[in-house]
CSV table of C-alpha atoms in Angstrom, one decimal:
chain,number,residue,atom,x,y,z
A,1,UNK,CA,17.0,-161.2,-29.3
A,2,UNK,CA,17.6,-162.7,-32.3
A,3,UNK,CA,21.4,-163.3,-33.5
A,4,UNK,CA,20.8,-161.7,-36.8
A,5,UNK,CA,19.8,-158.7,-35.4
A,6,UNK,CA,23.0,-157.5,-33.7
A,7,UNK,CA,24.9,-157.7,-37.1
A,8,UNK,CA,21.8,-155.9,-38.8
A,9,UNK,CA,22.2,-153.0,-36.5
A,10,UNK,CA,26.0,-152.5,-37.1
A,11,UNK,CA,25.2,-153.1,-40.1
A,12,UNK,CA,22.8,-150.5,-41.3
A,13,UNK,CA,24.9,-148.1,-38.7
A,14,UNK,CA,28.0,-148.5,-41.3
A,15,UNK,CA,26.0,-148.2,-44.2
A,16,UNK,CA,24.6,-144.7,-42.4
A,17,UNK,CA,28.4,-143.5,-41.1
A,18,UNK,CA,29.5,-144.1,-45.0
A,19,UNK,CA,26.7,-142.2,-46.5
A,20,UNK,CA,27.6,-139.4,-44.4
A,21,UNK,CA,31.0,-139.5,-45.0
A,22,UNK,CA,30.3,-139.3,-48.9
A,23,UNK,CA,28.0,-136.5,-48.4
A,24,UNK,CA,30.3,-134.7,-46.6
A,25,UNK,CA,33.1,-135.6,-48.9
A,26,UNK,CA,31.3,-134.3,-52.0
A,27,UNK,CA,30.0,-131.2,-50.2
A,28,UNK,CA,33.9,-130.5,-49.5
A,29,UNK,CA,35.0,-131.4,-53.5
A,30,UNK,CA,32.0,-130.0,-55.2
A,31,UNK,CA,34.3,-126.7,-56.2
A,32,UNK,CA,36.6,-129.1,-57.3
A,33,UNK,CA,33.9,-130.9,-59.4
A,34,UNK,CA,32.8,-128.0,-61.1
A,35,UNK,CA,36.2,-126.8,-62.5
A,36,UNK,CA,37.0,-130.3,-63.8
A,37,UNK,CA,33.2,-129.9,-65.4
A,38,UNK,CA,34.3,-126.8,-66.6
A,39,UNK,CA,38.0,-127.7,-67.9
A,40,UNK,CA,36.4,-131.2,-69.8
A,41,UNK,CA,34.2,-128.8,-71.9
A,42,UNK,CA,37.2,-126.4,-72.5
A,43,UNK,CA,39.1,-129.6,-74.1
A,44,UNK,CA,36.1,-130.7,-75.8
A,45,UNK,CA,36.0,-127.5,-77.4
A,46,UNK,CA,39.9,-127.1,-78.4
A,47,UNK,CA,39.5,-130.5,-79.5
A,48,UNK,CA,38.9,-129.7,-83.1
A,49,UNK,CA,41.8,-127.7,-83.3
A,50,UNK,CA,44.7,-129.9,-81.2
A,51,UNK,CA,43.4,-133.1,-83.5
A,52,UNK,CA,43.7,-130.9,-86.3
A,53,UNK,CA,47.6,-130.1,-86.2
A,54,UNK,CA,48.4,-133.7,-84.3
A,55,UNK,CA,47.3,-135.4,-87.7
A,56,UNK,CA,49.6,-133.2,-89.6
A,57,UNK,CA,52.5,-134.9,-87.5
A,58,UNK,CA,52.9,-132.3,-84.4
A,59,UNK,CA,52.7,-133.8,-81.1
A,60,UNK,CA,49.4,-133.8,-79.4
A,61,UNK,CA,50.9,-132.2,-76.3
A,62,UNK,CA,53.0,-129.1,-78.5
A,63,UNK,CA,49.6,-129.0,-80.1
A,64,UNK,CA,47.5,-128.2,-77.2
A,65,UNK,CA,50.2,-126.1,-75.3
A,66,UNK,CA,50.6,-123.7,-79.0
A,67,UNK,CA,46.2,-123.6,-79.0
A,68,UNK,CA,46.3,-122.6,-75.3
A,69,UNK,CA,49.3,-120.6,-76.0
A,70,UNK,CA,47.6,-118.6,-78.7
A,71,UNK,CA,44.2,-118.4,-76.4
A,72,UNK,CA,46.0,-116.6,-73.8
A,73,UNK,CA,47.9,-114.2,-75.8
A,74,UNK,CA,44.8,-113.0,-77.9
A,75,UNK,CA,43.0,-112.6,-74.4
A,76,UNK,CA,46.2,-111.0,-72.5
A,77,UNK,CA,46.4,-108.7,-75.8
A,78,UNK,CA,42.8,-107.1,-75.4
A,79,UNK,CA,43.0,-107.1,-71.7
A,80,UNK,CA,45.9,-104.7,-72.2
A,81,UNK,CA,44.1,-102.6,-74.8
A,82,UNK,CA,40.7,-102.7,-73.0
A,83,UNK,CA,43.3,-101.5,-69.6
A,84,UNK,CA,44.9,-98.6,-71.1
A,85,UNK,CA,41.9,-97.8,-73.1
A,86,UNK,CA,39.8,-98.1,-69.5
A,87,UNK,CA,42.5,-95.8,-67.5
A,88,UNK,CA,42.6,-92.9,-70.4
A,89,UNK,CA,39.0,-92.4,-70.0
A,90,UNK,CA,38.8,-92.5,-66.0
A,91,UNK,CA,41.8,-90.0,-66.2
A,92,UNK,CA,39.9,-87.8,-68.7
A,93,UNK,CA,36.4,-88.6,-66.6
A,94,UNK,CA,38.0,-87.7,-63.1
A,95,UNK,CA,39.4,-84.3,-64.7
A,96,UNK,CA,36.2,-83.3,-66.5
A,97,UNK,CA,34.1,-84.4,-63.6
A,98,UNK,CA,33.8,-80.8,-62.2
A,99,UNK,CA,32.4,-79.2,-65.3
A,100,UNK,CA,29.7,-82.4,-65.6
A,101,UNK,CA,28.5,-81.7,-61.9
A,102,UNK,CA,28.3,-77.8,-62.6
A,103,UNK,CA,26.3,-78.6,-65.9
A,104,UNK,CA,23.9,-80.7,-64.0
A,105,UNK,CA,23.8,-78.2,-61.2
A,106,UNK,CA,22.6,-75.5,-63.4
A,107,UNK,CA,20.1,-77.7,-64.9
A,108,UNK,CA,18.6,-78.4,-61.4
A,109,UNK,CA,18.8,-74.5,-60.7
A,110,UNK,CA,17.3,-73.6,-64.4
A,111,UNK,CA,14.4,-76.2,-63.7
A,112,UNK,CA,13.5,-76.1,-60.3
A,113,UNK,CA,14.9,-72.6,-59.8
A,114,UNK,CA,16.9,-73.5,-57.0
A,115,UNK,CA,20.1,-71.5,-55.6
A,116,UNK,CA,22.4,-74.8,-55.4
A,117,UNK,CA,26.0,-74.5,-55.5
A,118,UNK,CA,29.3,-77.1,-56.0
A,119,UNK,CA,31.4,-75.8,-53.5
A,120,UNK,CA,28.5,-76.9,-51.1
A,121,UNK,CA,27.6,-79.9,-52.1
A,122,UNK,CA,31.5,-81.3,-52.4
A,123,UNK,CA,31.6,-79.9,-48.3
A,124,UNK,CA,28.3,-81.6,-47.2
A,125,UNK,CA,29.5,-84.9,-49.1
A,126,UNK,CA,33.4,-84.9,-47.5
A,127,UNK,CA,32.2,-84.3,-43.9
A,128,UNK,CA,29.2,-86.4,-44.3
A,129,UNK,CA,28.7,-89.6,-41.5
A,130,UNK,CA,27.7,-91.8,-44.5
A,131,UNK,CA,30.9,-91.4,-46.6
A,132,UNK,CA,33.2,-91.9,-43.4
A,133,UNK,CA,31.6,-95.2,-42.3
A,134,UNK,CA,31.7,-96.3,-46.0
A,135,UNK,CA,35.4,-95.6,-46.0
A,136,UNK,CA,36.1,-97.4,-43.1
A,137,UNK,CA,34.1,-100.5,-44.4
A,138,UNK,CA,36.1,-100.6,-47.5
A,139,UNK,CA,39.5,-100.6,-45.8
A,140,UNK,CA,38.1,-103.4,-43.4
A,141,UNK,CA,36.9,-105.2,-46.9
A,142,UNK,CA,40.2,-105.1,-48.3
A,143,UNK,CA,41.6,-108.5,-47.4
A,144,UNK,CA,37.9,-110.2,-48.7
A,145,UNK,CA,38.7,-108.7,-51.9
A,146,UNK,CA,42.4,-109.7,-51.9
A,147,UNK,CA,41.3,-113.2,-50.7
A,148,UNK,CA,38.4,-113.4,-53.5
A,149,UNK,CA,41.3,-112.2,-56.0
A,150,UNK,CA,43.7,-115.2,-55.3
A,151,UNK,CA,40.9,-117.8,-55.2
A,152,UNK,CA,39.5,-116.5,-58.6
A,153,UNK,CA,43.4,-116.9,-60.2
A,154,UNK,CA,43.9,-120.2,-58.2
A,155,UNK,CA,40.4,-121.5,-59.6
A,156,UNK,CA,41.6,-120.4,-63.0
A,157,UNK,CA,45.5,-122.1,-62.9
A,158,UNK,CA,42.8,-125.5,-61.5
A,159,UNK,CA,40.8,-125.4,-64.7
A,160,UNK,CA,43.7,-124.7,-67.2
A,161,UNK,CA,46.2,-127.4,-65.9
A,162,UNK,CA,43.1,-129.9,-66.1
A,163,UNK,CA,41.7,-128.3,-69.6
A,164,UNK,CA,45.6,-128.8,-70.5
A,165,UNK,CA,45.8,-132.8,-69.5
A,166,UNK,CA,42.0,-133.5,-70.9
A,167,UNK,CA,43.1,-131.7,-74.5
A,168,UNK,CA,46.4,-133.4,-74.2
A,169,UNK,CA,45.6,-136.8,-73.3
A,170,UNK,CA,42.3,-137.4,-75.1
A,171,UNK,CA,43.1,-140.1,-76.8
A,172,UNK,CA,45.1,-142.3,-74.1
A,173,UNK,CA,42.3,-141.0,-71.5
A,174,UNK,CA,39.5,-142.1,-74.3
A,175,UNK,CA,41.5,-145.6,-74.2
A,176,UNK,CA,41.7,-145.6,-70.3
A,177,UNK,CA,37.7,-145.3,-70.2
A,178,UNK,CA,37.2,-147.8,-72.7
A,179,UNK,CA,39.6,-150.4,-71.7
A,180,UNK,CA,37.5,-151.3,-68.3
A,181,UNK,CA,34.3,-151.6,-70.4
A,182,UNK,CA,32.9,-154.3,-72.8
A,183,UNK,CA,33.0,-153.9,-76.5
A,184,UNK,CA,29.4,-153.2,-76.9
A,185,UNK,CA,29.6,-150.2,-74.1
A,186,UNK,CA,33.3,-149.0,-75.7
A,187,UNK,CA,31.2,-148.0,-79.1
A,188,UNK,CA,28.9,-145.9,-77.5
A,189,UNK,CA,31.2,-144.4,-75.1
A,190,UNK,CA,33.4,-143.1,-78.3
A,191,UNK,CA,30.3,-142.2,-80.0
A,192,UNK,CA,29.6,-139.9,-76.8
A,193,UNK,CA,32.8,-138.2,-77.4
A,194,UNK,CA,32.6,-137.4,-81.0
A,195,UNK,CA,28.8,-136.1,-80.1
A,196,UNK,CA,30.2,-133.9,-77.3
A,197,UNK,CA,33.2,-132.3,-79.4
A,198,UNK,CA,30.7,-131.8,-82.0
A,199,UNK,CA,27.7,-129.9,-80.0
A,200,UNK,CA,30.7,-128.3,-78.1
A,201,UNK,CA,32.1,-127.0,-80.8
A,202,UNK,CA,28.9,-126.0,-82.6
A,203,UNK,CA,28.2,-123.7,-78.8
A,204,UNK,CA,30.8,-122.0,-79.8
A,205,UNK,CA,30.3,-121.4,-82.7
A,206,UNK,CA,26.8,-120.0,-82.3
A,207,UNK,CA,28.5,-118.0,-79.6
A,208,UNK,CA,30.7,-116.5,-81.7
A,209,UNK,CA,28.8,-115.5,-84.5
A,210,UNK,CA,25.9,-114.0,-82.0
A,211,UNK,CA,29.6,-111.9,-80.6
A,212,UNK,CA,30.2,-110.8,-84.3
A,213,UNK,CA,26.5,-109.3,-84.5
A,214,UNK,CA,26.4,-107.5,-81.1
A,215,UNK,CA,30.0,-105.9,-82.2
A,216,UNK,CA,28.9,-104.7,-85.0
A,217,UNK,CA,25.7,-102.8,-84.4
A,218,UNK,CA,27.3,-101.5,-81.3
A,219,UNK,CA,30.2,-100.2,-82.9
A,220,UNK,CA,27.1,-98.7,-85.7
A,221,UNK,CA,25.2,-96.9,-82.5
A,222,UNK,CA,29.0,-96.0,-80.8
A,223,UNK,CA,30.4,-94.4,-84.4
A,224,UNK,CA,26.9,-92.3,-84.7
A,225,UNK,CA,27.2,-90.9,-81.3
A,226,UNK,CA,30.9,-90.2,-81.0
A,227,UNK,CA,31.7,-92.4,-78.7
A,228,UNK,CA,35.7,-92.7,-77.9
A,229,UNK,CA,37.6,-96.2,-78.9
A,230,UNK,CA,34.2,-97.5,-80.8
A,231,UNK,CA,35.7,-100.4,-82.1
A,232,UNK,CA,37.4,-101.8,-78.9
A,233,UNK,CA,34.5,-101.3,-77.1
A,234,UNK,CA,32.6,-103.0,-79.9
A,235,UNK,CA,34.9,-105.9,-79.3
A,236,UNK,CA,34.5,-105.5,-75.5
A,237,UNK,CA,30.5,-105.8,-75.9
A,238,UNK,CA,30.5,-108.1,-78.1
A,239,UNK,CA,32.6,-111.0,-76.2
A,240,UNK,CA,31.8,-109.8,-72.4
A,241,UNK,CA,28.1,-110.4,-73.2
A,242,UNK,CA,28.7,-113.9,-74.8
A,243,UNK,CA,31.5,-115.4,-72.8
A,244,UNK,CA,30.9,-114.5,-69.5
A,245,UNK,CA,27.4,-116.2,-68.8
A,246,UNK,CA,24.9,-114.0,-66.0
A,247,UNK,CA,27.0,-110.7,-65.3
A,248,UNK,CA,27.9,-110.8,-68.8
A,249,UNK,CA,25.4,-108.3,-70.2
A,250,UNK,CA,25.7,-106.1,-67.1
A,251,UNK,CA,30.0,-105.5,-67.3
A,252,UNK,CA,29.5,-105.4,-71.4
A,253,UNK,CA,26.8,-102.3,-71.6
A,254,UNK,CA,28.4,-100.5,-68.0
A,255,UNK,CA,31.9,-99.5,-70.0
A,256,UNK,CA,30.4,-97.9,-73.0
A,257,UNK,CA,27.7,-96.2,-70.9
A,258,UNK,CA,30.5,-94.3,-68.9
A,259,UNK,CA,32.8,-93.7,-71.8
A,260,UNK,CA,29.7,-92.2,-73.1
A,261,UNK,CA,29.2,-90.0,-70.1
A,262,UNK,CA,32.4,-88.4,-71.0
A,263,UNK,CA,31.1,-87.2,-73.7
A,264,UNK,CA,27.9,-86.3,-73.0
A,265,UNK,CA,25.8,-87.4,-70.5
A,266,UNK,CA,22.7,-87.8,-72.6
A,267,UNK,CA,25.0,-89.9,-74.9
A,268,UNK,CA,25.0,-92.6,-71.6
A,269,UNK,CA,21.7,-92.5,-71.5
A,270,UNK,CA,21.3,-93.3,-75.4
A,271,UNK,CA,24.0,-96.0,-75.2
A,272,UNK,CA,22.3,-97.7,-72.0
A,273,UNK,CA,18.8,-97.8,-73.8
A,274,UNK,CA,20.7,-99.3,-77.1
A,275,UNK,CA,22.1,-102.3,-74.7
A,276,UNK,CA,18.6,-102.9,-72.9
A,277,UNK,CA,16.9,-103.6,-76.2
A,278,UNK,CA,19.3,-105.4,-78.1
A,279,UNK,CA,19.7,-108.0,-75.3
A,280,UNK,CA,16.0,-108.3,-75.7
A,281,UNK,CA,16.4,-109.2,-79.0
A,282,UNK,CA,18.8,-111.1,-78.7
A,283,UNK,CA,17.3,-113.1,-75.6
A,284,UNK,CA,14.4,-113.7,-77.6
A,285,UNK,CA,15.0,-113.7,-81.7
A,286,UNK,CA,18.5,-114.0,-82.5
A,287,UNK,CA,20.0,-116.8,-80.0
A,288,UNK,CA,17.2,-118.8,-80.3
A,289,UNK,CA,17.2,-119.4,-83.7
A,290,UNK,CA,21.4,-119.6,-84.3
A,291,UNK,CA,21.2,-122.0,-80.9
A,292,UNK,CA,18.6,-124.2,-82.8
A,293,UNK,CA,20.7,-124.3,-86.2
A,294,UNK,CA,24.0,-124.4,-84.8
A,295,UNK,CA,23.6,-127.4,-81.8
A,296,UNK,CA,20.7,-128.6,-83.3
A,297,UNK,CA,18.3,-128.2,-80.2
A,298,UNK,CA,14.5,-126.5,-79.9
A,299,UNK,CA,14.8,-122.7,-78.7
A,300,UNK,CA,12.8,-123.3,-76.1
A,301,UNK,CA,14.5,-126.5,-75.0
A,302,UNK,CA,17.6,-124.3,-75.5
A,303,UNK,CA,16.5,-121.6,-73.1
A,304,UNK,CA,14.8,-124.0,-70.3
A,305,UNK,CA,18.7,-125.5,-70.5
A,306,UNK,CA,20.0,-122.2,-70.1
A,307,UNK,CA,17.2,-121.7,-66.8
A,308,UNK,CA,17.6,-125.2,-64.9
A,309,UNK,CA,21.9,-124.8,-65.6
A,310,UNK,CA,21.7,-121.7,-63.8
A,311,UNK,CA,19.6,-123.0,-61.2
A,312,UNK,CA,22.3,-125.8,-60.5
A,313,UNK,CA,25.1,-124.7,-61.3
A,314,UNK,CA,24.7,-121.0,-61.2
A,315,UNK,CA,27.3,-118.9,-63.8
A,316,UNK,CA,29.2,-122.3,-64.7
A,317,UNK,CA,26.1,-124.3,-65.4
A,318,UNK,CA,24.6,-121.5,-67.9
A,319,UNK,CA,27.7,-121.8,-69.3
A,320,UNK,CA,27.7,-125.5,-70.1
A,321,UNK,CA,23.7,-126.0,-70.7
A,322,UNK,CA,23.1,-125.6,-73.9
A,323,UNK,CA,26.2,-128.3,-75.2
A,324,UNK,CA,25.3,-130.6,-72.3
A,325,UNK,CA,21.6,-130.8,-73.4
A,326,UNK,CA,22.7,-130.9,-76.4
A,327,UNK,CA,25.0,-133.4,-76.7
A,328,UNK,CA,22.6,-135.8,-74.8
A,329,UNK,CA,20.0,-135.3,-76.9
A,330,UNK,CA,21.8,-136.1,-80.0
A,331,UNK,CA,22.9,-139.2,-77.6
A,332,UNK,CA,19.5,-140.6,-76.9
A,333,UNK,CA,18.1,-139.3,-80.6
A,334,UNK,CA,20.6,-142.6,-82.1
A,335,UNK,CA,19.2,-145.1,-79.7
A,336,UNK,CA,15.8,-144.0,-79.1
A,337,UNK,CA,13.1,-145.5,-81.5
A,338,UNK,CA,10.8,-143.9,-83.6
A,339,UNK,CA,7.2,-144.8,-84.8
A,340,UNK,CA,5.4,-143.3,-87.8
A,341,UNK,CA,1.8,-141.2,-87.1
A,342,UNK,CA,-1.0,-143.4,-87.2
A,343,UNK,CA,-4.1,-141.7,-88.2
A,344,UNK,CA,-7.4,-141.8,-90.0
A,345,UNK,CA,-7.9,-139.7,-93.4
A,346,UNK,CA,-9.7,-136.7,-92.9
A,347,UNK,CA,-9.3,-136.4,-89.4
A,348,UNK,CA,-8.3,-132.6,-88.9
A,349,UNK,CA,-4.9,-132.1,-87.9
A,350,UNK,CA,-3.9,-135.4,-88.6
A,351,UNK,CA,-4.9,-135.5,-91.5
A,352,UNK,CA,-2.0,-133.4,-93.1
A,353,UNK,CA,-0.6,-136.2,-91.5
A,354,UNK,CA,-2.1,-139.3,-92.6
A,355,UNK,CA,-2.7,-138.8,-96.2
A,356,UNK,CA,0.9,-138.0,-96.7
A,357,UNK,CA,3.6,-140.5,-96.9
A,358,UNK,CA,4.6,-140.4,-93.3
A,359,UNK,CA,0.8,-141.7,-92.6
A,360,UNK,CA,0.5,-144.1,-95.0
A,361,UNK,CA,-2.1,-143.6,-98.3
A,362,UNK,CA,-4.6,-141.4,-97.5
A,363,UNK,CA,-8.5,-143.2,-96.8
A,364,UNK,CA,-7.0,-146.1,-95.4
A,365,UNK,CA,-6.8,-147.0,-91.6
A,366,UNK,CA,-4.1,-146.4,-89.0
A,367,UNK,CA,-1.1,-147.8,-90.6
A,368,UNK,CA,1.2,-150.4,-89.1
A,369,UNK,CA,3.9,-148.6,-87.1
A,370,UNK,CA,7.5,-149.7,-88.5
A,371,UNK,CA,10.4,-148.7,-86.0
A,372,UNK,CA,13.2,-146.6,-87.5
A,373,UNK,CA,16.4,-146.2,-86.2
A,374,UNK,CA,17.1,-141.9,-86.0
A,375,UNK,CA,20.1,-141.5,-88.0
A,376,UNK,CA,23.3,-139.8,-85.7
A,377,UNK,CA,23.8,-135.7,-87.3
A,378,UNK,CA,27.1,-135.5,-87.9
A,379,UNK,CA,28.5,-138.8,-87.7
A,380,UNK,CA,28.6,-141.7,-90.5
C-alpha cells in the first residue's frame, strides 16, 4: 500500500464528515437565514427615510427606532379598526343568520318545490357524526394553533430586532464589509448598496401606488352596493393584497365578500366576481407595467422573478423577487459591455436598425462594434 494513500483516505473522509456537518447545519439555520433575508430588505427599504432625518442632525439609532415606531402604530391603528370593525359584523351576521338560512330555504322550496324546514335541518346538523368528530379534532388542534401563534410572533420579534440593527447600523456595518476588502472591490460593494436601497425602495413604491388603485375601485364597487365600513375595507383590500405576497388576494376579497353577505347574499356574490377580475387585471396589465417603470425591470422578467421566488422561497421569496432581480440587474447593467447592431442596409428587420444611427450610415457594411460602458440609473 502506498503511504500516501492512508492520509488520502482520512483525508477525503474529513472533507466528507465536514460537508455533512455544513449541510446539516444550514438545513437547521435556514429559518434563520430567511428572516435575516427578510429583515436586510426591510432596512434597505426604511433606509431612505432613517438617512433622511440622521442628516438633519438626529441620531441614526432615534431615527430608525421613531420610523419603526411610526410603522407599528399606523399598523396597530388599522388592526384595531379592521378588529372592531370585523367583530360588529360577525355579531350582526351571527344574529341575522336565522333569517338568511330561512330565505334560502324558501328559495329551495319555491324552486324545487320541496317541503324543507329549519328546525330540521339545525337537528340533523347538531346530532350529526360529522360535526362531533370535527369538534373533537379542533379541541385536539388547539395547542398546533397555539404553537403556530407563538412561532409566527417569535419569527416576527427575529426579523424586527435584525431590521432594527441593519437600519441602525448601516453605515458602521457598510464600513465593517468594506474594511476586509480591497479598494477596487469596496467601490462596487457601496455601489451594490445604493442599487439595492434604490430598486427597494422603488418595490415599494410600485406596491403602494398598485394599493392606492385596488382601494379605490373597491371602495367605488363597495359604495354602489351598500356595503358596510366601504372605506376601511377599501383600505383592507387594498394593502392585504399587496403586502402580504400568495394568501394575499385570498384574506383581502374573503372580508368584503362576507360583510357583503350581511347584506345581501347576492351582494357576496357581486363583490367576489369584482375581486376575481380585478386581480386579473392587475396580474396581467397594471403590475406589469408600474413594476417595469418603477424598478426598471421587463414585465415578464418581473413576473418569472415573482414565479422562481416563490418556488424557492415560497411567501418570503415572492416577496423579495422583484427588488432582488432587480437590483442585480441594474448591478450587472454597469459592468456588462455593450456592442452596437451590426447589419447590412436593407436587410428586413435589421434594417430599421442599420440605417439608423445605432447601425451606422445606412448602404454601408456591418459597422465596427465600439464597446460602451451602460451608464448606472440613478446614480452619478
Amino acid at each position: 500500500m502506498p503511504r500516501w494513500l492512508p492520509r488520502a483516505v482520512i483525508l477525503v473522509l474529513a472533507l466528507v464528515a465536514c460537508f455533512q456537518l455544513g449541510s446539516w447545519a444550514f438545513h437547521q439555520l435556514i429559518g434563520l437565514l430567511v428572516n435575516i433575508l427578510i429583515a436586510f430588505f426591510l432596512a434597505l427599504a426604511v433606509e431612505p427615510a432613517v438617512s433622511r432625518m440622521a442628516a438633519r442632525g438626529m441620531r441614526r439609532g432615534l431615527a430608525t427606532f421613531l420610523v419603526f415606531l411610526g410603522v407599528f402604530a399606523a399598523g396597530a391603528g388599522f388592526l384595531a379598526l379592521l378588529g372592531s370593525m370585523l367583530a360588529g359584523q360577525i355579531v350582526d351576521m351571527v344574529e341575522g343568520f336565522p333569517r338568511y338560512l330561512d330565505m334560502v330555504i324558501d328559495s329551495i322550496n319555491r324552486t324545487f318545490h320541496t317541503k324543507l324546514s329549519r328546525l330540521e335541518i339545525q337537528d340533523s346538523l347538531v346530532h350529526s357524526d360529522w360535526l362531533r368528530k370535527y369538534v373533537q379534532n379542533s379541541a385536539s388542534g388547539v395547542l398546533d394553533v397555539s404553537a403556530t401563534v407563538l412561532g409566527g410572533l417569535f419569527r416576527l420579534l427575529t426579523v424586527g430586532l435584525f431590521s432594527f440593527y441593519f437600519a441602525a447600523d448601516g453605515p458602521r456595518l457598510r464600513r465593517a464589509l468594506c474594511s476586509v476588502l480591497p479598494p477596487a472591490k469596496q467601490s462596487e460593494v457601496l455601489r451594490a448598496w445604493e442599487i439595492a436601497v434604490a430598486k427597494t425602495g422603488g418595490y415599494l413604491y410600485s406596491r403602494g401606488l398598485m394599493a392606492l388603485v385596488s382601494g379605490v375601485a373597491h371602495y367605488v364597487v363597495f359604495a354602489v352596493l351598500g356595503v358596510p365600513y366601504a372605506p376601511a375595507l377599501a383600505v383592507w383590500v387594498g394593502l392585504v393584497s399587496q403586502f402580504i405576497p400568495t394568501i394575499g388576494t385570498y384574506l383581502a376579497g374573503a372580508l368584503p365578500t362576507l360583510i357583503a353577505f350581511t347584506v345581501e347574499p347576492w351582494y357576496a356574490v357581486y363583490v367576489l366576481g369584482f375581486v376575481v377580475v380585478y386581480q386579473q387585471f392587475e396580474n396581467y396589465v397594471l403590475q406589469p407595467k408600474l413594476t417595469a417603470r418603477t424598478v426598471d425591470i421587463h414585465p415578464a422578467v418581473a413576473f418569472g422573478s415573482v414565479i422562481a421566488g416563490t418556488a424557492l422561497l415560497g411567501a418570503v421569496g415572492a416577496l423579495i423577487a422583484i427588488p432582488a432581480v432587480a437590483t442585480l440587474q441594474a448591478f450587472l447593467g454597469a459592468y456588462v459591455k455593450r456592442y452596437e447592431v451590426a447589419g447590412e442596409a436593407g436587410g428586413g428587420d435589421a434594417g430599421g436598425v442599420a440605417g439608423g444611427p445605432a447601425g451606422g450610415p445606412a448602404g454601408g457594411g456591418p459597422t465596427a462594434a465600439r464597446p460602451r460602458r451602460v451608464r448606472l440609473p440613478g446614480l452619478r
